[in-house]
Amino acid sequence: METPFAVSEDGLCGHVYAGKVFFSRECVLAVSNLHAGKYDVSVEPYGEEHVEITIYSRDGSPVREEMLRRVMNDLVDCQVKMDLQKEFGALRDRIVEYAFAPVRKS
Amino acid sequence: MSGYTLLPFQFCRTGRDEVLLVSESGDFIFLPEAVFERFIRHELSEQNEDFFRLKSHLFCAGEDVEVALQKTAARYRTRKSFLREFTALHMLVVTLRCNQRCRYCQVSCAEKDAAMYDMDEETAVRAVDMIFRSPTKHPKIEFQGGEPLLNWDVVTAAVIHAERLAAAQRKKVSFVLCTNLTAVTRDQLEFCREHDVVVSTSLDGDRSLHDACRRDRQGRGTYEAFMEKLALAREVLGPDRVGALMTTTSFSLSHLKAVVDEYVRQGMDGIFIRALNPYGFAAEDEAELGYDMERFVEKYLEALEYIIELNKKVFFPEQFATLLFSRMLSPFATGFVDLQSPSGAGIGGVIYDFDGSVFPADEARMLARMGDRHFCLGNVGTDSYADIFAGEKLGNLTRGACLETSFPCAFCAFQAYCGTDPVRNYLETGKEVRNMAHSPFCIKHRGIIMGLFDMLRRADDMTMDIIWSWITHNAGLVHRL
Ligand code: SF4
Ligand code: SF4
């Protein structure tokens, strides 16, 4: 896919195409939720290898390419965060355990 | 690939080819994007200067992972030490009556003579008994209203009973009287002096800004009466025993510098620039009094720049920035019930309504006043300490009110500095837990924290001295002109 995003319906609707090899289901849903407070967002499969995130303007203001680029960046960051979370999640649990160990003893 | 271990952190991009990393204990570091990418792929050379910074700030560890985890845990424990003070702040609503009728009154105060809204002495004594069942060694009792001066006998009875219990249990109790001051008498102030009661009052700015909202029951401004009684209170108690808070409305939003000037002119020892809360009369009149949170953030940050400039001449902290800077720059514990995780509702602060009903936060009581008792934890007349404080309701509320499990807070770089507000969430969405993205709470805190980081990046030595003087409350740190 050449450009991972597009605008339609006279600018009132934006589409971001996320490759399944790069982005997990959780990541796509998390980023959709991130923008759901401001836009109407839906997620659908798009061919074998992609999912399509569709973003509708709620108040008639245009969905600009810059906004879609931001969604794409959010996907990248969110996936990095989720991967990092897997990497140091167990360490985080240990920190909390150590931190509250004196409380547990008392 | 290098052999270091990444320790837990959150990050966000600043938009300047830089990434801000914040560790589990709230320490932060800025990295160029390219360095960040190498770092998370374990490709950063351990001889690299940035690597040394990352390691010393506990973003990664070499072979000493256990030591690094224990150091982080010690800092984390300090940050969460407010949990040890279960429950420190107890607010007693001794009456809903008020001699004023402020336009934004969040408790929808009652007429001055509506005596059915008074707490009786028996209820006050039971509430104080319950306060002293809390494990905290330092209970703070705040008398609120309405106007607590209108039910003065109950205030004095509660103070005296609390002092007795404190002596018997070897606890250190402190008192705050939240009053508009306009009805205060010298005798009442003398009682406050004798019993070490601190006064917290309200000042919204100069005469025109103050009178825009803070009015008596006939709709007249209260600035003059307030100033007269402020002088009396300072004379009897001393200036350091009388503090003031302001509430920002649409009238003052574009005039925050004038508000700051008035605070300085009146010799206040700092200011807390507070946004309007959408409860009570403020909710009814939101169209006129309210504003977008984005605008509040913009004006707040402008005012903060002004206050920093001012501090080159006089020590005058902005208290919300002080709290956040303290969380960003120091390992000190900062208890602030309105901004902590788990939420301070019920475990950091609790409120006893005039009829003995117990709520986990002032806003929950305001919600009840608006007709929704969803958050009522029980009543001091009918329920035990265990029913109220160890009950399912507070347990569920606290479990759900953690940033670490909220969206998108669990992945937010500002998690270590921010907090949750389940009552506000409920008011806005009908649920205690919500998607925080684009919520006014998130817009405000994200915007302000980003603004403070920006300020830190640009800060010269003088600005850093000013910020540290606020955090340490040491005016002498700044060499003033
Ligand atoms: S003084 Fe306080 S309680 Fe009274 S009307 Fe004003 S805001 Fe409400
Ligand atoms: S409320 Fe917003 S700023 Fe605060 S932690 Fe959550 S996402 Fe971050």
XYZ file of C-alpha atoms and ligand atoms in Angstrom:
603
model
C 0.000 0.000 0.000
C 1.547 3.321 -1.068
C -0.101 5.812 1.247
C -1.462 4.434 4.479
C -4.214 7.064 4.712
C -6.862 8.825 2.635
C -9.617 11.408 2.979
C -13.126 10.977 1.514
C -16.652 12.438 1.618
C -15.456 15.978 0.937
C -13.004 15.864 3.782
C -15.497 14.742 6.431
C -14.123 11.248 6.672
C -10.585 9.885 6.980
C -9.196 6.377 6.545
C -6.032 4.921 7.995
C -4.842 1.524 6.806
C -2.819 -0.344 9.400
C -0.735 -3.355 8.420
C -1.483 -6.388 10.558
C 2.185 -7.405 10.582
C 3.128 -4.172 12.285
C 0.190 -3.467 14.570
C -1.556 -5.796 16.990
C -5.323 -5.860 17.400
C -4.975 -4.305 20.894
C -2.895 -1.497 19.489
C -5.418 -0.669 16.733
C -8.288 -0.704 19.220
C -6.388 1.426 21.745
C -5.580 4.100 19.156
C -9.172 4.057 17.886
C -10.336 4.624 21.444
C -7.862 7.442 21.847
C -9.647 9.385 19.133
C -13.167 8.155 19.850
C -13.762 10.985 22.328
C -13.598 13.550 19.525
C -14.550 11.629 16.358
C -16.762 8.692 15.422
C -14.317 5.888 14.782
C -14.851 2.433 13.303
C -12.457 -0.432 12.610
C -12.969 -2.981 9.787
C -10.768 -5.601 8.105
C -9.270 -4.355 4.811
C -8.079 -7.210 2.645
C -5.905 -9.951 4.101
C -3.131 -7.783 5.444
C -4.671 -4.561 6.737
C -7.344 -3.107 8.960
C -9.075 0.139 8.086
C -9.652 2.738 10.788
C -12.355 5.116 9.616
C -12.651 8.476 11.305
C -15.794 10.574 10.835
C -16.069 14.190 11.727
C -18.771 14.755 14.336
C -19.269 18.458 13.977
C -18.788 18.945 10.239
C -15.204 20.180 10.572
C -12.834 18.561 8.047
C -10.669 15.553 8.902
C -7.271 16.706 7.667
C -4.368 14.620 6.444
C -2.298 15.963 9.304
C -4.746 14.388 11.747
C -4.497 11.033 9.928
C -0.732 11.255 10.078
C -1.088 11.762 13.826
C -3.213 8.611 14.052
C -0.500 6.753 12.174
C 2.146 8.067 14.598
C -0.078 7.112 17.530
C -0.233 3.580 16.136
C 3.541 3.403 15.936
C 4.011 4.766 19.467
C 1.272 2.617 20.910
C 2.796 -0.520 19.447
C 6.212 0.446 20.833
C 4.615 1.031 24.251
C 2.862 -2.322 24.160
C 6.065 -4.105 23.149
C 7.997 -2.320 25.888
C 5.265 -3.186 28.345
C 5.807 -6.855 27.527
C 9.527 -6.378 27.978
C 9.452 -4.704 31.377
C 5.990 -5.546 32.706
C 7.378 -8.196 35.051
C 9.960 -5.713 36.372
C 7.185 -3.230 37.090
C 5.420 -5.871 39.197
C 8.646 -6.491 41.108
C 9.101 -2.762 41.806
C 5.605 -2.576 43.300
C 6.262 -5.749 45.283
C 9.537 -4.377 46.705
C 7.962 -0.991 47.369
C 5.169 -2.398 49.484
C 7.064 -5.282 51.097
C 7.694 -3.301 54.340
C 3.960 -2.518 54.537
C 3.051 -6.168 54.090
C 5.416 -7.163 56.920
C 4.040 -4.593 59.359
C 22.944 -5.500 20.560
C 24.011 -4.224 23.994
C 23.390 -6.209 27.137
C 21.457 -3.695 29.210
C 17.992 -4.213 30.670
C 15.293 -1.615 30.160
C 13.565 -0.547 33.356
C 9.902 0.551 33.255
C 9.217 3.990 31.792
C 6.626 5.863 29.743
C 7.410 8.188 26.860
C 5.967 10.799 24.531
C 7.321 12.711 21.557
C 7.703 16.423 22.070
C 7.374 17.395 18.411
C 10.948 18.733 18.378
C 12.684 15.521 17.289
C 12.952 14.678 20.923
C 11.382 12.096 23.191
C 10.497 12.673 26.825
C 10.979 9.590 28.977
C 9.485 9.385 32.466
C 10.494 6.586 34.795
C 8.290 4.647 37.168
C 9.448 6.882 39.995
C 8.786 10.127 38.106
C 12.348 10.921 37.051
C 12.536 12.268 33.492
C 14.988 12.707 30.667
C 14.840 14.148 27.119
C 16.492 12.143 24.348
C 16.963 12.881 20.641
C 14.560 10.621 18.672
C 17.379 8.738 16.980
C 19.015 7.957 20.327
C 15.666 6.837 21.743
C 15.117 4.416 18.847
C 18.568 2.929 19.401
C 18.002 2.764 23.143
C 14.760 0.771 22.998
C 16.246 -1.609 20.435
C 19.122 -2.263 22.833
C 21.510 -0.810 20.263
C 22.836 2.117 22.268
C 26.508 1.839 23.062
C 27.192 1.554 26.760
C 29.987 4.091 26.228
C 27.521 6.656 24.911
C 27.040 9.748 27.080
C 23.250 9.402 26.880
C 23.563 5.838 28.060
C 25.276 7.011 31.263
C 22.468 9.495 31.833
C 19.832 6.832 31.241
C 21.519 4.422 33.587
C 22.045 6.922 36.379
C 18.390 7.991 36.156
C 17.291 4.328 36.369
C 15.874 3.972 32.858
C 18.062 0.950 32.341
C 20.443 -1.274 34.260
C 23.538 -3.334 33.483
C 24.238 -6.401 35.522
C 22.945 -4.684 38.639
C 19.229 -5.080 37.810
C 18.242 -6.061 41.355
C 19.924 -3.004 42.859
C 18.303 -0.741 40.270
C 14.877 -2.240 40.956
C 15.271 -1.720 44.683
C 16.350 1.897 44.201
C 13.327 2.500 41.965
C 11.083 0.760 44.492
C 12.347 3.005 47.297
C 11.507 6.107 45.257
C 8.160 4.647 44.216
C 7.327 3.956 47.871
C 8.143 7.566 48.791
C 5.883 8.809 46.010
C 3.028 6.653 47.198
C 3.581 7.408 50.879
C 0.359 9.420 50.983
C -1.318 6.007 51.232
C 0.050 5.635 54.738
C -2.025 8.618 55.877
C -5.383 6.831 55.612
C -7.562 9.082 55.888
C -5.920 12.410 56.704
C -8.397 15.047 55.549
C -11.895 15.138 57.076
C -14.309 17.825 55.974
C -17.311 18.626 58.135
C -20.195 20.437 56.476
C -21.639 22.034 59.574
C -24.330 23.856 57.633
C -25.494 24.391 54.091
C -26.738 27.843 54.978
C -24.813 30.838 53.801
C -25.006 34.587 54.181
C -23.741 34.917 50.594
C -25.061 33.697 47.282
C -22.033 33.430 45.002
C -22.843 32.876 41.346
C -20.654 29.786 41.107
C -21.491 28.286 44.513
C -20.769 24.623 43.978
C -22.835 23.418 46.914
C -25.978 25.332 45.922
C -25.973 26.879 49.399
C -29.265 27.347 51.246
C -30.979 30.499 52.551
C -29.441 32.023 55.649
C -32.387 30.994 57.871
C -33.002 27.453 56.516
C -32.064 25.791 59.827
C -32.912 22.256 58.648
C -29.591 22.348 56.805
C -27.552 22.577 60.029
C -25.511 19.719 61.447
C -26.559 19.054 65.054
C -24.034 18.634 67.842
C -24.653 14.910 68.245
C -23.891 14.294 64.571
C -20.746 16.434 64.787
C -19.511 14.491 67.820
C -20.185 11.159 66.068
C -18.315 12.423 62.991
C -15.334 13.411 65.139
C -15.408 9.994 66.833
C -15.263 8.425 63.389
C -12.399 10.705 62.328
C -10.363 9.417 65.248
C -10.936 5.811 64.166
C -8.794 6.567 61.075
C -5.264 5.142 61.305
C -3.665 8.496 60.465
C -1.667 10.141 63.248
C -2.344 13.590 61.785
C -6.043 14.088 61.136
C -6.927 17.431 59.628
C -10.492 18.646 60.184
C -11.839 21.234 57.772
C -15.067 23.041 58.614
C -17.006 23.759 55.486
C -20.391 24.981 54.398
C -22.346 26.851 53.345
C -20.841 29.241 55.821
C -19.658 27.376 58.943
C -19.746 30.554 61.040
C -23.554 30.344 60.904
C -23.459 27.154 62.997
C -20.657 28.249 65.283
C -21.674 26.268 68.388
C -21.242 23.045 66.469
C -17.832 24.145 65.170
C -16.605 24.869 68.699
C -18.075 21.631 70.078
C -16.336 19.617 67.348
C -12.994 21.361 67.947
C -13.108 20.763 71.679
C -14.148 17.124 71.291
C -11.404 16.541 68.701
C -8.772 18.094 70.972
C -9.802 15.747 73.764
C -9.585 12.691 71.539
C -6.267 13.833 70.091
C -4.768 14.169 73.567
C -6.093 10.746 74.609
C -4.811 9.039 71.443
C -1.602 11.072 71.127
C -2.512 12.266 67.664
C -1.825 15.674 66.235
C -5.050 17.193 64.981
C -5.174 20.370 62.917
C -8.170 22.527 62.021
C -9.097 24.670 59.039
C -12.100 26.947 58.927
C -13.274 27.532 55.342
C -15.189 30.776 55.520
C -16.135 33.708 53.347
C -15.210 35.777 56.464
C -17.879 38.429 55.910
C -19.873 37.381 59.009
C -16.927 36.696 61.301
C -16.712 38.274 64.768
C -13.671 39.048 66.893
C -14.809 36.428 69.437
C -14.896 33.744 66.782
C -11.438 34.708 65.596
C -10.143 34.637 69.148
C -11.474 31.106 69.511
C -9.581 30.219 66.335
C -6.388 31.709 67.743
C -6.756 29.851 71.037
C -7.425 26.516 69.335
C -4.953 26.910 66.498
C -7.601 26.977 63.792
C -6.294 28.188 60.429
C -8.610 30.254 58.236
C -9.033 29.522 54.538
C -11.051 32.082 52.661
C -11.825 33.148 49.092
C -10.531 36.079 47.105
C -11.208 36.144 43.379
C -9.214 39.239 42.448
C -9.624 42.986 42.658
C -12.957 44.545 43.529
C -14.555 44.116 40.107
C -13.379 40.502 39.633
C -14.312 39.527 43.195
C -17.720 41.166 43.032
C -18.476 39.607 39.631
C -19.362 36.352 41.409
C -18.950 36.664 45.148
C -22.148 38.382 46.160
C -24.477 38.620 49.117
C -28.063 37.369 49.097
C -29.253 40.687 47.663
C -26.861 40.383 44.742
C -24.414 43.044 46.010
C -20.654 42.616 45.823
C -18.868 41.509 49.012
C -15.353 42.847 48.358
C -15.562 45.687 50.845
C -17.008 43.619 53.707
C -14.468 40.907 52.923
C -11.502 43.289 53.042
C -12.612 44.701 56.374
C -12.879 41.218 57.906
C -9.672 40.024 56.280
C -7.854 42.819 58.105
C -9.524 41.820 61.384
C -8.671 38.140 60.874
C -5.036 38.997 60.207
C -4.900 41.263 63.214
C -6.233 38.556 65.545
C -4.623 35.467 64.015
C -1.542 36.831 62.287
C -1.151 37.016 58.494
C 0.277 33.515 58.118
C -2.856 31.928 59.628
C -5.185 33.291 56.929
C -4.956 31.896 53.402
C -7.137 32.470 50.359
C -8.221 30.527 47.300
C -9.517 31.844 44.007
C -11.875 30.356 41.459
C -11.393 31.185 37.793
C -14.563 32.053 35.884
C -15.079 33.388 32.371
C -14.899 36.862 33.943
C -11.405 36.384 35.336
C -9.941 33.980 32.768
C -8.460 36.770 30.655
C -7.448 38.791 33.715
C -5.390 36.325 35.709
C -2.508 38.783 35.933
C -4.838 41.243 37.650
C -5.828 38.471 40.073
C -2.159 37.792 40.802
C -1.508 41.518 41.323
C -4.358 41.696 43.821
C -2.974 38.718 45.745
C 0.432 40.362 45.928
C -1.124 43.700 46.907
C -3.032 42.015 49.720
C 0.158 40.366 51.015
C -0.964 36.786 50.288
C 1.881 34.273 50.429
C 1.080 32.701 47.036
C -1.815 31.768 44.816
C -3.551 28.617 43.599
C -5.075 29.290 40.199
C -8.087 26.981 40.241
C -10.421 26.130 37.391
C -14.173 26.242 37.887
C -15.786 22.948 38.879
C -19.080 22.200 37.136
C -21.236 21.568 40.217
C -24.142 23.365 41.874
C -24.867 26.909 40.703
C -21.690 26.773 38.576
C -23.274 23.950 36.553
C -26.580 25.803 36.235
C -24.805 28.938 35.004
C -22.098 27.195 32.990
C -22.937 28.982 29.760
C -21.978 32.291 31.330
C -19.334 31.287 33.869
C -17.615 28.386 32.085
C -14.927 28.110 29.385
C -13.071 25.470 27.369
C -10.338 23.691 29.264
C -7.886 24.412 26.416
C -8.376 28.108 27.083
C -7.871 27.656 30.806
C -4.561 25.883 30.148
C -3.402 28.664 27.834
C -4.294 31.410 30.314
C -2.903 29.467 33.269
C 0.467 29.088 31.564
C 0.529 32.769 30.620
C -0.181 33.699 34.236
C 2.536 31.332 35.395
C 5.133 33.051 33.203
C 4.033 36.311 34.775
C 4.369 34.878 38.277
C 7.879 33.604 37.513
C 8.859 37.132 36.416
C 7.315 38.510 39.583
C 9.384 36.109 41.679
C 12.528 37.870 40.521
C 11.383 40.595 42.905
C 9.285 38.843 45.538
C 8.736 35.287 46.766
C 5.276 34.334 45.535
C 4.652 30.689 44.549
C 1.827 29.382 42.370
C 0.737 26.359 44.322
C -0.467 24.020 41.603
C 2.750 24.455 39.642
C 4.691 23.946 42.874
C 2.952 20.617 43.410
C 3.628 19.438 39.857
C 7.227 20.705 39.760
C 7.779 18.933 43.030
C 6.532 15.673 41.499
C 8.691 16.223 38.412
C 11.916 17.339 40.032
C 12.056 15.927 43.519
C 11.599 12.591 45.259
C 9.419 14.241 47.924
C 5.978 12.815 48.631
C 3.186 15.169 47.648
C -0.225 14.333 48.987
C -2.952 16.187 47.120
C -6.293 14.419 47.261
C -7.500 15.931 43.989
C -4.598 14.573 41.958
C -3.316 11.197 43.010
C -3.470 7.556 42.043
C -5.279 5.731 43.491
C -7.689 8.612 43.742
C -7.728 10.401 47.088
C -11.520 10.053 47.259
C -12.295 8.443 50.616
C -8.749 7.286 51.348
C -7.066 10.703 51.320
C -10.055 12.860 52.149
C -13.659 12.341 53.179
C -16.606 14.622 53.788
C -19.381 14.466 56.393
C -22.535 16.237 55.264
C -24.751 18.223 57.625
C -27.060 15.201 58.111
C -24.175 12.808 58.877
C -23.990 11.285 55.387
C -20.422 10.423 54.447
C -19.048 11.034 50.939
C -15.605 10.234 49.518
C -15.106 13.763 48.165
C -16.578 17.222 48.315
C -17.697 16.879 44.702
C -19.610 13.689 45.595
C -21.484 15.652 48.206
C -22.159 18.391 45.638
C -23.511 15.715 43.312
C -25.815 14.532 46.104
C -26.973 18.112 46.458
C -27.804 17.954 42.747
C -29.972 14.894 43.494
C -27.614 11.942 42.923
C -26.436 10.058 46.039
C -24.465 7.446 44.088
C -21.293 8.004 46.140
C -22.822 8.087 49.625
C -20.711 5.709 51.772
C -23.038 5.638 54.757
C -24.020 7.779 57.713
C -22.219 8.426 60.996
C -25.554 7.934 62.793
C -26.203 4.418 61.535
C -23.000 2.928 60.121
C -19.753 1.849 61.729
C -16.238 2.925 60.713
C -15.715 -0.476 59.086
C -18.988 -0.228 57.123
C -17.939 3.116 55.685
C -14.178 2.872 55.249
C -13.662 -0.832 54.728
C -16.908 -1.360 52.843
C -17.358 -2.630 49.316
C -18.324 0.783 47.974
C -15.078 2.559 48.854
C -13.054 -0.551 47.960
C -14.550 -0.692 44.479
C -14.204 3.048 44.013
C -10.504 2.958 44.918
C -9.698 -0.130 42.854
C -11.241 1.479 39.767
C -9.567 4.843 40.314
C -5.962 3.990 39.436
C -4.130 5.575 36.520
C -2.189 2.381 36.045
C -5.377 0.648 34.887
C -7.175 3.559 33.192
C -7.147 4.330 29.491
C -5.079 5.968 28.063
C -3.383 6.847 31.368
C -1.776 3.395 31.616
C 0.384 4.402 28.626
C 0.724 8.098 29.396
C 4.099 9.724 29.963
C 2.560 11.941 32.644
C 1.163 9.113 34.729
C 3.690 9.662 37.546
C 2.470 13.244 38.013
C -1.239 12.944 37.339
C -4.264 11.533 39.175
C -7.803 10.302 38.773
C -11.166 11.780 39.650
C -13.889 9.113 39.622
C -16.521 11.590 40.825
C -15.892 13.951 37.928
C -15.878 10.982 35.539
C -19.239 9.906 36.877
C -20.658 13.414 36.588
C -19.571 13.670 32.949
C -20.323 10.155 31.705
C -22.393 8.312 34.320
C -19.435 5.973 34.967
C -16.601 6.156 37.512
C -14.102 4.887 34.963
C -14.045 6.424 31.502
C -11.869 6.914 28.459
C -9.845 9.897 29.681
C -8.683 11.020 26.230
C -10.242 14.418 25.431
C -11.872 14.684 28.880
C -11.595 18.164 30.459
C -9.579 16.625 33.314
C -7.033 15.190 30.879
C -6.911 18.307 28.699
C -6.142 20.383 31.776
C -3.490 18.190 33.336
C -1.826 17.110 30.115
C -1.727 20.719 28.907
C -0.331 22.093 32.143
C 2.260 19.326 32.595
C 3.440 19.772 28.995
C 3.628 23.527 29.599
C 5.722 22.979 32.727
C 8.124 20.688 30.883
C 8.454 23.324 28.214
C 9.191 25.877 30.918
C 11.858 23.591 32.408
C 13.520 23.156 29.013
C 13.768 26.919 28.560
C 14.601 27.749 32.175
C 17.705 29.790 32.964
C 19.463 29.550 36.348
C 17.276 32.235 37.885
C 14.064 30.447 36.833
C 15.357 27.150 38.195
C 16.212 28.851 41.494
C 12.684 30.243 41.629
C 11.151 26.826 40.952
C 13.335 25.227 43.633
C 12.453 27.990 46.078
C 8.800 27.048 45.591
C 9.417 23.325 46.014
C 11.502 23.754 49.165
C 9.537 26.776 50.346
C 12.817 28.589 50.808
C 12.594 32.168 49.574
C 16.336 32.638 50.186
C 17.294 30.422 47.256
C 16.710 33.332 44.871
C 19.091 36.282 44.726
C 16.545 39.008 44.101
C 17.227 42.259 42.282
S -19.514 31.797 50.401
Fe -19.185 29.683 49.743
S -21.005 28.573 50.425
Fe -21.491 30.750 50.485
S -22.434 31.162 48.534
Fe -20.274 31.644 48.335
S -19.361 29.774 47.512
Fe -21.388 29.220 48.342
S -5.535 12.024 32.676
Fe -4.488 12.477 30.738
S -2.571 13.467 31.371
Fe -3.372 12.406 33.167
S -2.381 10.381 33.119
Fe -4.374 10.192 32.081
S -3.897 10.478 29.923
Fe -2.150 11.279 31.091
